[in-house]
Coordinates of C-alpha atoms in Angstrom, one line a residue:
Chain C
M1308 CA 92.8 131.2 75.8
D1309 CA 96.4 132.4 75.9
F1310 CA 96.7 130.9 79.4
F1311 CA 95.4 127.6 78.2
L1312 CA 97.8 127.5 75.2
Q1313 CA 100.7 128.5 77.5
L1314 CA 99.9 125.7 79.9
A1315 CA 99.4 123.2 77.1
L1316 CA 102.7 124.2 75.5
N1317 CA 104.6 123.8 78.8
G1318 CA 102.9 120.5 79.1
V1319 CA 104.1 119.3 75.7
V1320 CA 107.6 120.3 76.6
V1321 CA 107.7 118.6 79.9
G1322 CA 105.7 115.7 78.4
S1323 CA 108.3 115.1 75.8
I1324 CA 110.9 114.7 78.5
Y1325 CA 108.5 112.3 80.4
A1326 CA 108.2 110.4 77.2
L1327 CA 112.0 110.1 77.0
V1328 CA 112.2 108.7 80.6
A1329 CA 109.2 106.5 80.0
L1330 CA 111.0 105.1 77.0
G1331 CA 113.6 103.8 79.4
F1332 CA 111.0 102.1 81.5
V1333 CA 109.3 100.5 78.5
I1334 CA 112.6 99.2 77.0
I1335 CA 113.6 97.4 80.2
Y1336 CA 110.1 96.1 80.9
K1337 CA 109.6 95.0 77.3
S1338 CA 112.8 93.0 77.1
S1339 CA 113.1 91.6 80.6
G1340 CA 109.8 92.1 82.4
V1341 CA 111.4 94.2 85.1
L1342 CA 109.9 97.6 86.2
N1343 CA 112.9 99.7 87.1
F1344 CA 112.0 101.9 90.1
A1345 CA 115.5 103.3 90.0
Q1346 CA 114.9 105.1 86.7
G1347 CA 114.6 108.4 88.4
E1348 CA 118.0 107.9 90.0
F1349 CA 119.5 107.2 86.6
L1350 CA 118.1 110.6 85.7
L1351 CA 119.5 112.2 88.8
L1352 CA 122.9 110.8 88.4
G1353 CA 123.1 111.7 84.8
A1354 CA 122.1 115.3 85.6
Y1355 CA 124.8 115.6 88.3
V1356 CA 127.5 113.9 86.2
F1357 CA 126.8 116.4 83.4
W1358 CA 127.0 119.3 85.9
A1359 CA 130.3 118.0 87.3
L1360 CA 131.8 117.7 83.8
V1361 CA 130.6 121.2 82.8
E1362 CA 131.9 122.5 86.1
G1363 CA 135.2 120.8 85.3
R1364 CA 135.4 123.1 82.2
A1365 CA 134.4 120.5 79.7
P1366 CA 132.7 122.1 76.7
W1367 CA 129.0 121.0 76.9
P1368 CA 128.9 118.7 73.8
Y1369 CA 131.8 116.7 75.3
A1370 CA 130.1 116.7 78.6
V1371 CA 127.0 115.3 77.0
A1372 CA 129.0 112.6 75.3
L1373 CA 130.9 111.6 78.4
T1374 CA 127.6 111.5 80.4
V1375 CA 126.2 109.2 77.8
L1376 CA 129.3 107.0 78.0
F1377 CA 129.0 107.0 81.8
S1378 CA 125.3 106.0 81.6
I1379 CA 126.1 103.1 79.3
L1380 CA 128.6 101.7 81.7
L1381 CA 126.2 102.3 84.6
G1382 CA 123.5 100.4 82.8
L1383 CA 125.8 97.5 82.0
A1384 CA 127.1 97.3 85.6
M1385 CA 123.6 97.4 87.1
E1386 CA 122.4 94.7 84.8
R1387 CA 125.4 92.4 85.3
L1388 CA 125.8 92.9 89.1
I1389 CA 122.3 93.3 90.4
L1390 CA 119.6 92.3 87.9
R1391 CA 121.1 89.1 86.5
P1392 CA 121.1 87.2 89.9
M1393 CA 117.4 88.2 90.1
I1394 CA 116.3 86.3 87.0
G1395 CA 113.5 83.9 88.0
E1396 CA 112.9 85.5 91.4
P1397 CA 109.3 86.6 92.4
I1398 CA 108.1 90.1 91.4
I1399 CA 108.4 91.5 94.9
S1400 CA 112.1 90.7 95.0
V1401 CA 112.7 92.4 91.6
I1402 CA 110.7 95.5 92.7
M1403 CA 112.6 95.6 95.9
V1404 CA 116.0 95.2 94.3
T1405 CA 115.4 98.2 92.1
L1406 CA 114.2 100.1 95.1
G1407 CA 117.4 99.2 96.9
L1408 CA 119.3 100.2 93.9
S1409 CA 117.6 103.6 93.9
S1410 CA 118.6 104.1 97.5
M1411 CA 122.2 103.3 96.7
L1412 CA 122.3 105.6 93.7
R1413 CA 120.7 108.5 95.6
A1414 CA 123.2 107.9 98.4
I1415 CA 126.1 108.3 95.9
V1416 CA 124.6 111.6 94.6
L1417 CA 124.0 112.8 98.2
G1418 CA 127.5 111.8 99.3
A1419 CA 129.3 113.2 96.3
W1420 CA 127.4 116.4 95.7
G1421 CA 125.2 117.1 98.8
T1422 CA 121.7 118.6 98.7
D1423 CA 122.3 122.0 97.2
T1424 CA 121.0 122.9 93.8
R1425 CA 123.8 122.8 91.3
P1426 CA 123.2 125.6 88.7
Y1427 CA 123.6 124.8 85.0
P1428 CA 125.3 127.3 82.8
A1429 CA 122.7 129.2 80.6
L1430 CA 123.2 127.8 77.1
F1431 CA 120.5 130.0 75.5
A1432 CA 119.8 133.7 75.3
S1433 CA 117.1 134.6 77.8
E1434 CA 114.7 136.5 75.5
P1435 CA 111.9 134.3 74.3
V1436 CA 110.9 133.4 70.8
F1437 CA 107.4 134.1 69.7
L1438 CA 105.3 131.3 68.4
G1439 CA 102.3 133.3 67.1
P1440 CA 101.2 135.2 70.2
L1441 CA 103.0 132.9 72.7
P1442 CA 106.3 133.7 74.2
V1443 CA 108.4 130.5 74.4
S1444 CA 111.8 130.3 76.0
R1445 CA 114.6 129.0 73.8
G1446 CA 115.6 126.3 76.2
Y1447 CA 112.1 124.9 76.1
L1448 CA 112.1 124.8 72.3
F1449 CA 115.5 123.2 72.3
S1450 CA 114.5 120.6 74.9
M1451 CA 111.3 119.7 72.9
F1452 CA 113.3 119.5 69.7
V1453 CA 116.0 117.2 71.3
A1454 CA 113.4 115.0 73.0
A1455 CA 111.5 114.6 69.7
L1456 CA 114.7 113.8 67.8
L1457 CA 115.7 111.2 70.3
L1458 CA 112.2 109.6 70.4
A1459 CA 112.1 109.5 66.6
S1460 CA 115.6 108.0 66.3
F1461 CA 114.8 105.3 68.9
T1462 CA 111.6 104.4 67.2
L1463 CA 113.5 104.0 63.9
F1464 CA 116.2 102.1 65.8
F1465 CA 113.7 99.6 67.1
R1466 CA 111.9 99.2 63.8
Y1467 CA 114.9 98.9 61.4
S1468 CA 118.2 98.2 63.1
R1469 CA 119.5 94.7 63.7
V1470 CA 119.8 95.1 67.5
G1471 CA 116.4 96.8 67.6
I1472 CA 114.8 93.9 65.9
A1473 CA 116.6 91.4 68.1
M1474 CA 115.2 93.4 71.1
R1475 CA 111.7 93.1 69.8
A1476 CA 112.2 89.4 69.2
T1477 CA 113.4 89.0 72.8
A1478 CA 110.4 90.9 74.1
F1479 CA 108.1 88.6 72.0
S1480 CA 109.6 85.3 73.3
Q1481 CA 112.9 84.8 75.0
E1482 CA 113.2 81.1 74.0
V1483 CA 112.5 81.8 70.3
A1484 CA 114.9 84.7 70.3
Q1485 CA 117.6 82.5 71.8
S1486 CA 117.0 79.7 69.3
M1487 CA 117.4 82.2 66.5
G1488 CA 120.9 83.0 67.7
I1489 CA 120.1 86.1 69.7
S1490 CA 122.0 86.5 72.9
V1491 CA 119.2 87.3 75.4
R1492 CA 121.8 88.4 78.0
R1493 CA 123.3 90.9 75.6
I1494 CA 119.8 92.2 74.8
F1495 CA 119.1 92.7 78.5
A1496 CA 122.4 94.6 78.9
V1497 CA 121.7 96.7 75.9
S1498 CA 118.2 97.6 77.2
W1499 CA 119.6 98.7 80.6
S1500 CA 122.2 100.8 78.9
I1501 CA 119.6 102.5 76.6
A1502 CA 117.4 103.1 79.6
A1503 CA 120.2 104.7 81.5
V1504 CA 121.2 106.8 78.6
V1505 CA 117.7 108.2 77.8
S1506 CA 117.2 108.9 81.5
A1507 CA 120.5 110.7 81.8
L1508 CA 119.6 112.8 78.7
G1509 CA 116.2 113.5 80.2
G1510 CA 117.9 114.6 83.3
I1511 CA 120.2 117.0 81.5
L1512 CA 117.3 118.5 79.6
L1513 CA 115.3 118.9 82.8
G1514 CA 118.3 120.4 84.5
E1515 CA 118.6 122.8 81.7
L1516 CA 114.9 123.7 81.9
R1517 CA 114.9 124.3 85.6
G1518 CA 118.3 126.0 85.7
G1519 CA 120.1 123.4 87.7
A1520 CA 120.3 119.9 89.1
D1521 CA 118.9 119.0 92.5
G1522 CA 117.6 116.0 94.5
S1523 CA 114.0 116.5 93.4
L1524 CA 114.8 115.3 89.9
A1525 CA 114.7 111.7 91.3
I1526 CA 110.9 112.0 91.8
L1527 CA 110.6 112.1 88.0
G1528 CA 111.2 108.4 88.0
L1529 CA 108.0 107.8 89.9
K1530 CA 106.1 110.5 88.0
T1531 CA 106.7 108.7 84.8
L1532 CA 104.8 105.6 86.1
P1533 CA 101.4 107.1 85.2
V1534 CA 102.9 107.8 81.7
V1535 CA 103.9 104.2 81.1
I1536 CA 100.6 102.8 82.6
L1537 CA 98.6 105.2 80.4
G1538 CA 100.5 104.3 77.3
G1539 CA 100.8 100.6 78.1
L1540 CA 103.9 99.2 79.8
D1541 CA 105.2 97.4 76.7
S1542 CA 104.5 100.0 74.0
I1543 CA 107.0 102.5 72.7
Q1544 CA 104.5 104.7 70.9
G1545 CA 102.4 104.4 74.1
A1546 CA 105.3 106.0 76.1
I1547 CA 105.4 108.9 73.7
V1548 CA 101.7 109.5 73.5
G1549 CA 101.3 108.9 77.3
G1550 CA 104.1 111.3 78.1
L1551 CA 102.5 114.1 76.1
I1552 CA 99.1 113.5 77.6
V1553 CA 100.3 113.4 81.1
G1554 CA 102.5 116.4 80.6
V1555 CA 99.7 118.5 79.3
L1556 CA 97.2 117.1 81.8
E1557 CA 99.3 117.9 84.8
N1558 CA 100.1 121.4 83.6
L1559 CA 96.4 122.1 82.9
A1560 CA 95.3 120.6 86.2
G1561 CA 98.0 122.6 88.0
G1562 CA 97.1 125.8 86.2
Y1563 CA 93.4 125.6 86.7
L1564 CA 92.9 123.7 90.0
D1565 CA 95.9 124.9 92.0
P1566 CA 94.2 128.2 92.9
I1567 CA 91.1 126.4 94.0
M1568 CA 92.7 123.4 95.8
G1569 CA 95.7 125.3 97.2
G1570 CA 98.7 123.9 95.4
G1571 CA 100.1 120.5 94.7
V1572 CA 97.5 119.4 92.2
K1573 CA 100.1 119.1 89.6
E1574 CA 101.9 116.3 91.5
V1575 CA 98.8 114.3 92.4
A1576 CA 96.7 114.6 89.2
P1577 CA 98.7 112.0 87.2
F1578 CA 98.3 109.5 90.0
A1579 CA 94.6 110.1 90.3
V1580 CA 94.3 109.4 86.5
L1581 CA 96.6 106.4 87.0
V1582 CA 94.1 104.8 89.4
L1583 CA 91.3 105.4 86.9
I1584 CA 93.2 103.9 84.1
L1585 CA 94.1 100.8 86.1
M1586 CA 90.5 100.3 86.9
I1587 CA 89.1 100.8 83.4
K1588 CA 91.9 99.8 81.0
P1589 CA 94.8 98.4 83.0
Y1590 CA 96.9 97.5 79.9
G1591 CA 96.9 101.1 78.8
L1592 CA 96.2 102.7 75.4
F1593 CA 98.7 100.7 73.3
G1594 CA 99.7 97.9 75.6
K1595 CA 99.4 94.2 74.8
V1596 CA 96.2 92.8 76.3
K1597 CA 97.8 90.0 78.1
I1598 CA 97.5 91.0 81.7
E1599 CA 96.3 88.2 83.8
R1600 CA 93.0 89.2 85.3
V1601 CA 92.1 87.9 88.7
Chain G
M436 CA 120.4 71.8 123.1
R437 CA 116.9 71.2 121.8
S438 CA 115.5 67.8 122.1
G439 CA 112.1 66.1 122.1
D440 CA 111.3 67.7 118.7
F441 CA 109.3 65.1 117.0
R442 CA 105.6 65.1 116.2
T443 CA 103.1 62.4 116.6
S444 CA 99.8 64.3 116.1
Y445 CA 98.4 67.1 114.1
E446 CA 97.9 69.1 117.3
A447 CA 101.7 68.9 117.9
D448 CA 102.3 70.0 114.3
M449 CA 100.0 73.0 114.8
A450 CA 101.5 74.1 118.1
V451 CA 103.1 77.5 118.3
F452 CA 105.9 76.3 120.6
D453 CA 107.2 72.9 119.5
T454 CA 109.2 72.3 122.7
A455 CA 109.0 73.4 126.4
F456 CA 112.5 74.8 125.9
A457 CA 111.2 77.3 123.3
R458 CA 108.5 78.4 125.7
W459 CA 111.0 79.0 128.5
L460 CA 113.3 80.9 126.1
L461 CA 110.5 83.2 125.1
A462 CA 109.5 83.8 128.7
A463 CA 113.1 84.7 129.5
L464 CA 113.2 87.1 126.5
V465 CA 110.0 88.8 127.8
V466 CA 111.5 89.2 131.3
V467 CA 114.6 90.7 129.7
L468 CA 112.5 93.1 127.7
L469 CA 110.4 94.1 130.7
A470 CA 113.6 94.8 132.7
F471 CA 115.2 96.8 130.0
P472 CA 113.9 100.3 131.1
L473 CA 115.6 99.8 134.5
V474 CA 119.0 99.9 132.8
G475 CA 118.4 101.5 129.4
T476 CA 119.1 105.2 128.7
S477 CA 116.3 107.5 127.4
Y478 CA 118.0 107.4 124.0
W479 CA 117.9 103.6 123.7
L480 CA 114.4 103.5 125.1
D481 CA 113.4 105.8 122.3
V482 CA 115.1 103.5 119.8
F483 CA 113.4 100.4 121.2
N484 CA 110.0 102.2 121.1
R485 CA 110.6 102.8 117.4
V486 CA 111.5 99.1 117.0
G487 CA 108.3 98.1 118.7
I488 CA 106.2 100.4 116.4
A489 CA 108.1 99.1 113.4
V490 CA 107.4 95.5 114.4
I491 CA 103.7 96.1 114.4
A492 CA 103.8 97.9 111.1
A493 CA 106.0 95.3 109.5
L494 CA 103.8 92.6 110.7
G495 CA 100.9 94.4 109.0
L496 CA 102.7 94.7 105.8
N497 CA 103.9 91.1 106.0
I498 CA 100.3 89.9 106.4
L499 CA 99.5 91.6 103.1
T500 CA 102.6 91.1 101.1
G501 CA 104.3 88.1 102.6
F502 CA 101.3 86.0 103.5
T503 CA 98.8 87.0 100.9
G504 CA 101.1 88.0 98.1
Q505 CA 99.7 91.4 97.4
I506 CA 102.5 93.9 97.0
S507 CA 101.9 97.2 98.6
L508 CA 103.9 100.4 98.4
G509 CA 101.2 102.4 100.3
N510 CA 102.2 101.6 103.8
A511 CA 103.3 105.1 104.7
A512 CA 99.9 106.3 103.7
F513 CA 98.1 103.8 106.0
L514 CA 100.5 104.7 108.8
A515 CA 99.6 108.4 108.2
V516 CA 95.9 107.6 108.3
G517 CA 96.3 105.8 111.7
A518 CA 98.4 108.6 113.1
Y519 CA 96.1 111.4 111.9
T520 CA 93.0 109.6 113.1
T521 CA 94.6 109.3 116.5
A522 CA 95.5 113.0 116.5
W523 CA 92.0 114.0 115.7
L524 CA 90.3 111.6 118.1
A525 CA 92.7 112.6 120.9
G526 CA 91.9 116.2 120.2
K527 CA 88.2 115.3 120.8
G528 CA 89.2 113.7 124.2
V529 CA 88.8 110.1 123.2
P530 CA 90.7 107.8 125.6
F531 CA 93.9 106.2 124.6
I532 CA 93.1 102.5 123.9
V533 CA 89.8 103.4 122.2
A534 CA 91.6 106.0 120.0
M535 CA 94.2 103.4 119.1
Y536 CA 91.8 100.8 117.9
L537 CA 89.5 103.3 116.2
S538 CA 92.5 104.5 114.3
G539 CA 93.2 100.9 113.3
L540 CA 89.6 100.5 112.1
V541 CA 89.7 103.7 110.1
S542 CA 93.0 102.7 108.5
A543 CA 91.5 99.3 107.8
L544 CA 88.6 100.9 106.0
V545 CA 91.0 103.1 103.9
G546 CA 93.1 100.0 103.2
M547 CA 90.0 98.2 101.9
V548 CA 89.2 101.1 99.6
F549 CA 92.6 101.0 98.1
G550 CA 92.5 97.2 98.1
I551 CA 89.6 97.2 95.6
P552 CA 92.0 97.5 92.6
S553 CA 93.4 94.1 93.7
L554 CA 90.2 92.6 92.3
R555 CA 91.5 93.2 88.9
L556 CA 95.2 93.8 89.3
K557 CA 98.1 91.8 90.6
G558 CA 101.8 91.9 90.9
L559 CA 103.5 94.9 89.4
Y560 CA 100.2 96.7 88.5
L561 CA 98.9 96.4 92.1
A562 CA 102.2 97.8 93.4
I563 CA 101.8 100.8 91.1
A564 CA 98.1 101.3 92.3
T565 CA 99.2 101.3 95.9
L566 CA 101.9 103.8 95.0
A567 CA 99.2 106.0 93.6
A568 CA 97.3 105.5 96.9
H569 CA 100.4 106.9 98.7
F570 CA 100.4 110.1 96.7
I571 CA 96.7 110.6 97.0
V572 CA 96.7 110.2 100.8
A573 CA 99.8 112.4 101.0
F574 CA 98.0 115.1 99.0
T575 CA 94.9 114.8 101.2
V576 CA 96.9 115.1 104.4
V577 CA 98.5 118.3 103.2
H578 CA 95.3 119.9 102.1
W579 CA 92.7 118.8 104.6
E580 CA 94.0 121.4 107.1
S581 CA 91.0 121.5 109.4
V582 CA 91.7 117.9 110.5
T583 CA 95.4 117.4 109.8
G584 CA 96.9 120.8 110.4
G585 CA 98.4 120.8 106.9
V586 CA 102.1 121.2 106.5
N587 CA 102.5 122.6 110.0
G588 CA 101.4 119.3 111.5
I589 CA 99.3 118.7 114.6
S590 CA 100.2 118.0 118.2
I591 CA 98.8 115.2 120.4
E592 CA 98.2 115.0 124.1
P593 CA 100.1 112.2 125.8
A594 CA 98.4 108.9 126.1
R595 CA 96.5 108.4 129.4
I596 CA 94.9 105.4 131.1
G597 CA 93.0 106.5 134.2
S598 CA 95.4 108.6 136.2
L599 CA 98.4 107.2 134.5
T600 CA 100.0 109.5 131.9
F601 CA 102.4 108.0 129.4
D602 CA 104.5 111.1 128.8
N603 CA 108.0 109.8 128.7
D604 CA 109.9 107.1 126.8
Q605 CA 110.1 104.8 129.8
K606 CA 106.3 104.7 130.4
L607 CA 105.6 104.5 126.6
Y608 CA 108.0 101.6 126.4
Y609 CA 105.6 99.4 128.4
V610 CA 102.7 100.4 126.3
I611 CA 104.5 99.8 123.0
L612 CA 106.0 96.5 124.2
G613 CA 102.5 95.4 125.3
A614 CA 101.0 96.3 122.0
A615 CA 103.8 94.7 120.1
I616 CA 103.5 91.4 122.0
F617 CA 99.7 91.4 121.6
H618 CA 99.9 91.9 117.9
V619 CA 102.6 89.3 117.4
W620 CA 100.5 86.9 119.3
F621 CA 97.5 87.8 117.2
A622 CA 99.4 87.5 113.9
K623 CA 100.9 84.2 115.0
N624 CA 97.5 82.8 115.7
L625 CA 95.8 84.4 112.7
F626 CA 97.7 81.9 110.5
R627 CA 96.3 79.0 112.4
T628 CA 92.8 80.0 111.6
R629 CA 90.8 79.4 108.4
M630 CA 91.2 83.0 107.3
G631 CA 94.9 83.0 107.7
K632 CA 95.3 79.7 105.8
A633 CA 93.0 81.2 103.1
F634 CA 95.4 84.1 102.8
I635 CA 98.3 81.7 102.2
A636 CA 96.3 79.8 99.7
V637 CA 95.6 83.0 97.8
R638 CA 99.3 83.8 97.7
D639 CA 100.4 80.4 96.6
H640 CA 97.9 80.1 93.7
D641 CA 94.8 82.2 93.4
I642 CA 93.0 80.0 91.0
S643 CA 93.6 76.9 93.0
A644 CA 92.4 78.7 96.1
E645 CA 89.2 79.7 94.3
V646 CA 88.7 76.1 93.2
M647 CA 89.2 74.9 96.8
G648 CA 86.4 77.2 97.9
V649 CA 88.3 80.3 99.1
D650 CA 86.6 83.5 98.0
V651 CA 89.7 85.1 96.6
F652 CA 88.4 88.7 96.3
K653 CA 86.9 88.7 99.8
H654 CA 90.1 87.4 101.3
K655 CA 92.2 89.9 99.5
L656 CA 90.1 92.6 100.9
Y657 CA 90.3 91.0 104.4
A658 CA 94.1 90.9 104.0
F659 CA 94.1 94.6 103.1
A660 CA 91.9 95.3 106.1
V661 CA 93.9 93.3 108.6
S662 CA 97.1 94.6 107.3
S663 CA 96.0 98.2 107.4
F664 CA 94.5 97.7 110.8
F665 CA 98.0 96.7 112.1
V666 CA 99.6 99.6 110.3
G667 CA 96.9 102.0 111.6
V668 CA 97.6 100.9 115.2
A669 CA 101.3 101.4 114.6
G670 CA 100.5 104.8 113.2
S671 CA 98.5 105.6 116.3
L672 CA 101.4 104.6 118.6
L673 CA 103.7 106.7 116.5
A674 CA 101.4 109.7 117.0
Y675 CA 101.5 109.1 120.8
Q676 CA 105.2 108.7 120.7
A677 CA 106.2 111.6 118.4
R678 CA 103.5 113.9 120.0
I679 CA 103.7 116.1 116.9
I680 CA 103.1 114.7 113.5
S681 CA 103.3 116.4 110.1
P682 CA 103.4 115.1 106.5
E683 CA 107.2 114.9 106.8
N684 CA 106.7 111.9 109.1
F685 CA 105.3 109.8 106.3
P686 CA 107.4 110.0 103.1
L687 CA 107.5 107.2 100.6
G688 CA 110.8 106.2 102.1
V689 CA 108.8 104.8 105.1
A690 CA 106.9 102.4 102.9
I691 CA 110.2 101.3 101.3
D692 CA 111.8 100.9 104.7
Q693 CA 109.0 98.6 105.7
L694 CA 109.2 96.6 102.6
G695 CA 112.9 96.3 103.3
M696 CA 112.1 95.0 106.8
I697 CA 110.0 92.2 105.6
I698 CA 112.4 91.3 102.8
I699 CA 115.4 91.2 105.1
G700 CA 113.4 89.5 107.9
G701 CA 111.6 87.0 105.7
L702 CA 108.5 87.2 103.6
G703 CA 105.6 85.2 105.1
S704 CA 107.2 84.9 108.5
V705 CA 106.0 86.4 111.8
L706 CA 109.5 86.0 113.3
G707 CA 110.9 87.6 110.1
S708 CA 108.8 90.7 110.6
I709 CA 110.2 91.1 114.1
L710 CA 113.9 90.5 113.1
G711 CA 113.6 92.7 110.0
A712 CA 111.9 95.6 111.9
A713 CA 114.6 95.4 114.6
F714 CA 117.4 95.2 112.0
I715 CA 116.3 98.1 109.8
T716 CA 115.5 100.3 112.8
L717 CA 118.8 99.5 114.5
L718 CA 120.9 99.8 111.3
P719 CA 121.2 103.6 111.4
E720 CA 121.9 103.5 115.2
I721 CA 124.8 101.0 114.7
L722 CA 126.0 103.1 111.8
R723 CA 125.9 106.2 114.1
I724 CA 128.0 104.4 116.7
V725 CA 130.5 103.2 114.0
T726 CA 130.9 106.7 112.4
G727 CA 131.1 108.2 115.9
A728 CA 134.0 105.8 116.7
L729 CA 135.7 106.6 113.5
A730 CA 135.1 110.4 113.6
G731 CA 138.5 111.0 115.2
R732 CA 140.3 109.5 112.2
L733 CA 137.9 110.3 109.4
P734 CA 136.0 113.5 110.4
E735 CA 134.3 113.8 107.0
L736 CA 132.3 110.6 107.8
V737 CA 130.0 112.6 110.0
Q738 CA 129.0 114.9 107.1
L739 CA 128.4 111.9 104.9
F740 CA 126.2 110.2 107.5
A741 CA 122.9 110.8 105.7
A742 CA 124.3 109.4 102.4
L743 CA 125.9 106.5 104.3
K744 CA 122.6 105.6 105.9
L745 CA 120.8 105.6 102.6
G746 CA 123.5 103.7 100.8
V747 CA 124.0 101.0 103.5
F748 CA 120.2 100.5 103.5
G749 CA 120.1 100.0 99.8
L750 CA 123.1 97.8 99.8
T751 CA 121.8 95.6 102.6
I752 CA 118.6 95.0 100.7
V753 CA 120.3 94.2 97.4
L754 CA 122.8 91.9 99.2
F755 CA 120.0 90.1 101.0
L756 CA 118.0 89.6 97.9
I757 CA 121.0 88.2 96.0
F758 CA 122.4 86.0 98.8
E759 CA 119.6 85.3 101.2
P760 CA 116.3 85.9 99.5
D761 CA 114.4 84.0 102.2
G762 CA 115.6 86.5 104.8
M763 CA 116.9 86.3 108.4
A764 CA 114.1 84.0 109.6
A765 CA 115.1 81.3 107.1
R766 CA 118.7 81.7 108.2
W767 CA 117.6 81.4 111.9
H768 CA 115.8 78.2 111.2
R769 CA 118.8 76.8 109.4
I770 CA 121.1 77.6 112.3
K771 CA 118.6 76.0 114.7
A772 CA 118.5 72.9 112.5
Y773 CA 122.2 72.7 112.4
W774 CA 122.6 72.9 116.2
K775 CA 119.8 70.4 116.7
L776 CA 122.0 67.6 115.3
Y777 CA 125.4 69.0 116.4
P778 CA 128.0 67.5 116.4
F779 CA 126.5 64.9 114.1
S780 CA 125.2 67.3 111.5
Y781 CA 124.8 64.8 108.7

């Protein structure tokens, strides 16, 4: 039982970070209909920029703030330079341009920082806190707390703030939003910035959990695909619920099936589930039922 | 100067070669390609072998994505299926050509299984489903050790026809060139048949295709089968060329490279598949020459080579998509049209 709870708890922690990255996917998809395959590279770049800033002796709150600023600029630049010329192009072109983008961003990280793991400074004391009988590391608790806080504030942002409402209006219908005086271009730019920021923060949290930044962080971008499909590509609460479910699921599958199957189940289990969801309920748990069936 | 390019019958419109000049040009190209091993070094022969394999794989992907409109990110997986089937069959002593086409068939079967979601999904969702196929096949390859050799990989005896053993780049060159020419010919003609035209109809508008009497689902599955068959054959040749294959030969990057080939070459174009495959395969080689030449002045370039390769690849794709979304094939046709009327181009 303890083993089960431990796995589930790890799953919730990782899942909350997945939810954060998935939020980035959903925001971009919801407003502009683009699935950003470079999300994982936003995360990677954010994690490395944070590391470089901390290494450059910036106190970590400043480093976080500067990383956020960098991500905002990155998102704006990507939207303006690369995605805007793609408006109206077929899906394959849009998918491919984000894949090309991901190669470029990975190349930047590779060129600037190489392939070695860059260790993060330990921010928390190493002795665990006890939640009932379960030992939990402080870093895990902190990550979960921050992720929950961010998810809650973004949910509120979309529900009540002016920009958030404008974003939802744009997602509903671009023409109507435009005729109500909303600048659709600005909304696209804002969504790319938000996506870059949440990914970078997710990257920092993951780096903190794993003790450092390395190239394997980029794969997270693809691993969040099952999350957004499960939750529904255009649903924010779907991203949150999906993130938690996938996080728990992959940890349980890894914990129980790895000894039988010989490792690697954790990586493949979400994708097996993804295929099932696509066959049974392709619009996900909370997604809008508007997918064109063939 | 091309002349005599006007059509008076449907036969002429359907012809593969529109002028005798085009036929002679192609014949000349084949002769040059056949003579290449007499002058080429082993290194460049290896590069050209990789181009040939890439041409077959890119053609396969283009049949599915460019001609039928089904986006696939699972090509590395189908390539792996072809390569591992060949490795297994060759281990059992199955002769070369038979092993190659059996690998194609097995790959086609796997492709059809993963094509089933295309019954219900399209566009983005299908791309994600094929991505899942990639991860599932990759997992299977690593864990089915009795067949695939797991992470350590598996080695393959060189290809053999009768007493001929294709054990070096020069001999393999002719095999791969022959296979590439055959598959180009096959693909070119596929789109002159009913099935090929049905593929294009499904791409252009699935509901209209259905109304016109094309069984959409059946043809989507066929497209997955034909496409994976090509890719499986490419995988088989890859196995014979590499001689040792392991899961590291088939990362997701391979599927992305191949999508890049057909995007840069031109979606829905046989010529585009060839140009794109050649371009993407030669890009790192050209880059290697350039960095080699600049190494004296900028020695740090050599260390940055891996990053540079990745970055140039991404940048090329992005630039092509923004400035030439129809690819090199479209540009080629435009240049041809320009010269046809030169110097009175208007």
